[in-house]
């Protein structure tokens, strides 16, 4: 075991340990609401609240299992596709927003968790909020370190070589998913700099909404550029690992965050609760999230196919 494997081992265990309090907190929310000991979140009935938090319990459990799979011997024996998919979703959720989460924590922001608008408890104490934040930051950092070491052990040639090794298509051609990803990113960046077209409730916007719109828009553009470069094999002399890693993170961000937000957006559109809402027009937001989910999945497929073709050349 070399130094990087040892670092990855510590990171994987640390990620699993960091997210465990979040899992236990969510279990307490579900049990407490079912027993009538805790109130439900703003804008939700009991059924919706239990379903939402049960989903996050499942997500946290999968995240812990993925982290352990990156370091335990059984992780090298299980099928690679489901593990890679889980790691892709997990890194897409956490790694792109790490700078925002860390900076918000250092500045003492009360809304440092990008998911807090959706799944925060009705009266979360400070210590509980701190554990939730530590869980997300710890899992994100742990996956960012442990995943590359796992990939290096299991698929040592996954990111080897340069973009021009194995050919590629015409650098002038634009794969469709990169165009849609860029359009989605442009809209989010437009909102981030203060654009109001498509914004239904201007008073609902706050600093966190502006910053996160910018973060997600930035990663949509990164994913589009990286995927285009990897698929087209251009610039030829660029090391392959760069576009592959950036495409992995950006496409995962598109898929994971919009996949999370889409059901919530549809719920608000149908239920129309008086005490919860989004700044953006709900119909437009739903279309954007649906496009982002499809685009992110298509980008991942394109990256995997590109690597398989290059490996067989």
Coordinates of C-alpha atoms in Angstrom, one line a residue:
X1 CA 0.0 0.0 0.0
X2 CA 1.6 3.3 -1.1
X3 CA 1.1 6.7 0.3
X4 CA -1.8 7.7 -1.8
X5 CA -3.7 4.5 -0.9
X6 CA -3.1 5.2 2.7
X7 CA -4.5 8.8 2.3
X8 CA -7.5 7.4 0.4
X9 CA -8.1 4.9 3.1
X10 CA -8.2 7.6 5.8
X11 CA -10.4 9.8 3.6
X12 CA -12.9 7.1 2.9
X13 CA -13.4 6.2 6.5
X14 CA -13.5 9.8 7.4
X15 CA -16.3 10.4 4.9
X16 CA -18.4 7.6 6.2
X17 CA -17.9 8.7 9.8
X18 CA -18.7 12.4 9.0
X19 CA -22.0 11.6 7.4
X20 CA -23.2 9.2 10.1
X21 CA -24.5 12.0 12.4
X22 CA -26.6 13.3 9.5
X23 CA -28.1 9.9 9.0
X24 CA -29.0 9.6 12.7
X25 CA -30.5 13.2 12.8
X26 CA -32.7 12.4 9.8
X27 CA -33.9 9.1 11.4
X28 CA -34.8 11.1 14.6
X29 CA -36.8 13.6 12.5
X30 CA -38.8 10.8 10.9
X31 CA -39.4 9.0 14.1
X32 CA -40.2 12.2 16.0
X33 CA -42.7 13.4 13.4
X34 CA -44.5 10.1 13.3
X35 CA -44.8 10.0 17.1
X36 CA -45.8 13.6 17.3
X37 CA -42.7 14.6 19.2
X38 CA -41.3 16.9 16.5
X39 CA -43.1 19.4 14.2
X40 CA -42.8 19.0 10.4
X41 CA -40.9 21.4 8.2
X42 CA -42.4 24.6 6.9
X43 CA -44.6 24.0 3.8
X44 CA -45.0 20.2 4.3
X45 CA -47.7 17.9 5.7
X46 CA -46.7 14.9 7.8
X47 CA -46.7 12.5 4.9
X48 CA -44.6 14.7 2.6
X49 CA -42.2 15.4 5.4
X50 CA -41.7 11.7 6.2
X51 CA -41.3 10.8 2.6
X52 CA -38.8 13.5 2.0
X53 CA -36.6 12.7 5.0
X54 CA -36.9 9.0 4.3
X55 CA -35.4 9.7 0.9
X56 CA -32.5 11.6 2.5
X57 CA -32.0 8.7 4.9
X58 CA -31.6 6.4 2.0
X59 CA -29.3 8.8 0.2
X60 CA -27.1 9.1 3.3
X61 CA -27.0 5.3 3.7
X62 CA -25.9 4.9 0.1
X63 CA -23.3 7.6 0.6
X64 CA -21.8 5.8 3.6
X65 CA -21.9 2.5 1.7
X66 CA -20.1 4.1 -1.3
X67 CA -17.4 5.6 0.9
X68 CA -16.8 2.2 2.6
X69 CA -16.7 0.5 -0.8
X70 CA -13.9 2.7 -1.9
X71 CA -11.6 1.3 0.8
X72 CA -12.9 -2.1 1.9
X73 CA -11.8 -5.3 0.0
X74 CA -15.4 -6.1 -1.0
X75 CA -15.5 -2.8 -2.9
X76 CA -13.1 -4.3 -5.5
X77 CA -15.3 -7.3 -6.0
X78 CA -18.8 -5.7 -6.4
X79 CA -19.9 -4.6 -9.9
X80 CA -18.2 -1.4 -11.0
X81 CA -21.2 0.2 -12.7
X82 CA -23.5 0.8 -9.6
X83 CA -20.6 1.8 -7.5
X84 CA -19.4 4.3 -10.1
X85 CA -22.9 5.7 -10.4
X86 CA -23.3 6.1 -6.7
X87 CA -19.9 7.8 -6.5
X88 CA -20.8 10.0 -9.4
X89 CA -24.0 11.2 -7.8
X90 CA -22.3 11.7 -4.4
X91 CA -19.4 13.7 -5.8
X92 CA -21.8 15.7 -8.0
X93 CA -23.8 16.6 -4.9
X94 CA -21.0 17.6 -2.6
X95 CA -17.7 18.4 -4.4
X96 CA -18.9 21.3 -6.6
X97 CA -20.4 23.2 -3.6
X98 CA -17.5 22.5 -1.2
X99 CA -15.9 26.0 -1.5
X100 CA -19.3 27.6 -0.9
X101 CA -20.0 25.3 2.1
X102 CA -16.6 25.9 3.7
X103 CA -16.7 29.6 3.2
X104 CA -20.2 29.9 4.5
X105 CA -19.2 27.9 7.6
X106 CA -16.2 30.1 8.2
X107 CA -18.3 33.3 7.9
X108 CA -20.9 31.8 10.2
X109 CA -23.7 31.9 7.6
X110 CA -27.0 30.4 8.9
X111 CA -27.8 29.0 5.4
X112 CA -24.5 27.2 4.5
X113 CA -26.1 24.0 3.5
X114 CA -27.3 24.2 -0.1
X115 CA -30.1 21.8 0.7
X116 CA -31.3 23.7 3.8
X117 CA -34.2 25.3 2.0
X118 CA -35.6 21.9 1.2
X119 CA -34.8 19.6 4.1
X120 CA -33.9 21.7 7.1
X121 CA -35.7 20.9 10.3
X122 CA -38.3 23.3 11.7
X123 CA -36.3 24.2 14.7
X124 CA -32.8 22.9 14.2
X125 CA -30.5 23.7 17.2
X126 CA -27.0 25.1 16.5
X127 CA -25.2 21.8 17.4
X128 CA -27.4 19.8 15.1
X129 CA -26.9 22.3 12.2
X130 CA -23.1 22.0 12.8
X131 CA -23.2 18.2 12.6
X132 CA -25.2 18.4 9.4
X133 CA -22.7 20.8 7.9
X134 CA -19.7 18.8 9.0
X135 CA -21.4 15.7 7.5
X136 CA -21.7 17.3 4.0
X137 CA -18.3 18.9 4.0
X138 CA -16.6 15.8 5.4
X139 CA -18.3 13.5 2.9
X140 CA -17.4 15.8 0.0
X141 CA -13.8 16.1 1.0
X142 CA -13.5 12.4 1.7
X143 CA -15.0 11.4 -1.6
X144 CA -12.8 13.9 -3.5
X145 CA -9.7 12.2 -2.1
X146 CA -10.8 8.6 -1.8
X147 CA -12.5 8.2 -5.2
X148 CA -9.4 8.9 -7.3
X149 CA -7.3 6.4 -5.3
X150 CA -10.0 3.8 -5.8
X151 CA -10.2 4.4 -9.5
X152 CA -6.4 4.1 -9.8
X153 CA -6.5 0.7 -8.1
X154 CA -9.5 -0.7 -10.0
X155 CA -9.1 0.9 -13.5
X156 CA -5.4 2.0 -13.6
X157 CA -5.7 3.2 -17.3
X158 CA -9.0 5.1 -16.8
X159 CA -7.5 8.6 -17.1
X160 CA -4.2 7.7 -18.8
X161 CA -2.9 9.4 -22.0
X162 CA -3.9 12.5 -23.8
X163 CA -7.1 13.6 -25.5
X164 CA -5.6 13.0 -29.0
X165 CA -4.6 9.4 -28.2
X166 CA -7.3 7.3 -29.8
X167 CA -8.5 9.8 -32.3
X168 CA -11.8 11.7 -31.8
X169 CA -14.3 13.5 -33.8
X170 CA -14.2 16.9 -35.4
X171 CA -13.4 19.7 -32.9
X172 CA -16.0 21.8 -34.7
X173 CA -18.9 19.5 -33.9
X174 CA -20.9 20.2 -30.7
X175 CA -22.4 17.1 -29.0
X176 CA -26.0 18.0 -28.2
X177 CA -25.7 17.6 -24.5
X178 CA -22.9 20.2 -24.3
X179 CA -25.2 22.7 -26.0
X180 CA -28.1 22.1 -23.6
X181 CA -25.8 22.1 -20.6
X182 CA -24.4 25.5 -21.7
X183 CA -27.9 27.0 -22.2
X184 CA -29.0 25.8 -18.7
X185 CA -25.8 27.2 -17.2
X186 CA -26.2 30.5 -19.0
X187 CA -29.7 30.9 -17.5
X188 CA -28.5 30.1 -14.0
X189 CA -25.6 32.6 -14.4
X190 CA -28.0 35.2 -15.7
X191 CA -30.0 34.9 -12.5
X192 CA -26.8 34.9 -10.4
X193 CA -25.8 38.4 -11.7
X194 CA -29.3 39.8 -11.0
X195 CA -31.3 38.9 -14.1
X196 CA -35.1 39.0 -13.5
X197 CA -36.5 37.3 -16.5
X198 CA -38.1 34.0 -15.4
X199 CA -38.1 35.1 -11.7
X200 CA -41.6 35.1 -10.4
X201 CA -40.9 36.2 -6.8
X202 CA -38.1 38.6 -6.6
X203 CA -38.4 39.1 -2.9
X204 CA -37.6 35.4 -2.3
X205 CA -34.0 35.9 -3.6
X206 CA -31.2 36.1 -1.0
X207 CA -27.4 35.9 -1.1
X208 CA -27.4 32.1 -0.9
X209 CA -29.7 31.9 -3.9
X210 CA -27.5 34.2 -6.0
X211 CA -24.3 32.4 -5.1
X212 CA -25.7 28.9 -5.6
X213 CA -27.2 29.9 -9.0
X214 CA -23.7 31.0 -9.9
X215 CA -22.1 27.8 -8.6
X216 CA -24.5 25.6 -10.5
X217 CA -24.2 27.7 -13.7
X218 CA -20.4 27.6 -13.5
X219 CA -20.3 23.8 -13.2
X220 CA -22.8 23.4 -16.0
X221 CA -20.4 25.3 -18.3
X222 CA -17.4 23.4 -17.0
X223 CA -19.3 20.1 -17.7
X224 CA -20.2 21.2 -21.2
X225 CA -16.6 22.3 -22.1
X226 CA -15.0 19.3 -20.5
X227 CA -17.4 16.8 -22.2
X228 CA -16.9 18.4 -25.6
X229 CA -13.1 18.2 -25.2
X230 CA -13.2 14.6 -24.1
X231 CA -15.6 13.5 -26.8
X232 CA -13.9 15.4 -29.6
X233 CA -10.4 14.6 -28.5
X234 CA -9.3 18.2 -28.7
X235 CA -7.0 19.9 -27.8
X236 CA -5.0 16.8 -28.6
X237 CA -2.1 17.4 -26.2
X238 CA -4.2 18.0 -23.1
X239 CA -3.9 15.2 -20.5
X240 CA -7.1 13.1 -20.6
X241 CA -7.6 13.1 -16.8
X242 CA -8.3 16.8 -16.7
X243 CA -11.5 16.9 -18.9
X244 CA -12.6 13.5 -17.6
X245 CA -12.4 14.7 -13.9
X246 CA -14.1 18.0 -14.7
X247 CA -16.7 16.4 -16.9
X248 CA -17.4 13.8 -14.1
X249 CA -17.9 16.5 -11.5
X250 CA -19.9 18.9 -13.7
X251 CA -22.2 16.3 -15.1
X252 CA -22.7 14.8 -11.6
X253 CA -23.6 18.3 -10.3
X254 CA -26.2 18.7 -13.1
X255 CA -27.8 15.3 -12.5
X256 CA -27.7 15.2 -8.7
X257 CA -28.8 18.7 -7.8
X258 CA -31.5 19.0 -10.4
X259 CA -32.6 15.4 -9.7
X260 CA -33.0 16.5 -6.1
X261 CA -34.7 19.8 -6.9
X262 CA -37.1 18.6 -9.6
X263 CA -39.5 16.6 -7.3
X264 CA -39.6 19.5 -4.8
X265 CA -40.3 22.0 -7.6
X266 CA -43.1 19.8 -8.9
X267 CA -44.5 19.5 -5.4
X268 CA -44.6 23.3 -5.0
X269 CA -46.3 23.6 -8.4
X270 CA -49.0 21.1 -7.5
X271 CA -49.6 21.7 -3.8
X272 CA -48.9 25.5 -3.9
X273 CA -48.3 25.8 -0.1
X274 CA -48.7 29.4 1.2
X275 CA -45.6 29.3 3.4
X276 CA -43.0 27.9 0.9
X277 CA -41.9 28.9 -2.5
X278 CA -39.0 29.5 -4.9
X279 CA -37.9 32.8 -6.5
X280 CA -37.9 31.4 -10.0
X281 CA -41.0 30.6 -12.1
X282 CA -41.9 27.0 -11.2
X283 CA -42.7 25.9 -14.7
X284 CA -39.4 27.2 -16.0
X285 CA -37.5 25.8 -13.0
X286 CA -39.0 22.4 -13.7
X287 CA -38.0 22.5 -17.4
X288 CA -34.4 23.5 -16.4
X289 CA -34.0 20.8 -13.9
X290 CA -35.4 18.2 -16.2
X291 CA -33.0 19.3 -18.9
X292 CA -30.1 19.3 -16.5
X293 CA -30.9 15.7 -15.3
X294 CA -31.1 14.4 -18.9
X295 CA -28.0 16.4 -19.9
X296 CA -25.9 15.2 -16.9
X297 CA -26.8 11.6 -17.6
X298 CA -26.0 12.0 -21.3
X299 CA -22.6 13.6 -20.5
X300 CA -21.7 10.7 -18.3
X301 CA -22.6 8.2 -21.0
X302 CA -20.6 10.1 -23.5
X303 CA -17.5 10.2 -21.2
X304 CA -17.7 6.5 -20.5
X305 CA -18.1 5.6 -24.2
X306 CA -15.3 7.9 -25.1
X307 CA -13.0 6.2 -22.6
X308 CA -14.0 2.8 -23.8
X309 CA -13.4 3.6 -27.4
X310 CA -10.0 5.2 -26.6
X311 CA -9.0 2.1 -24.5
X312 CA -9.8 -0.3 -27.4
X313 CA -7.9 1.8 -30.0

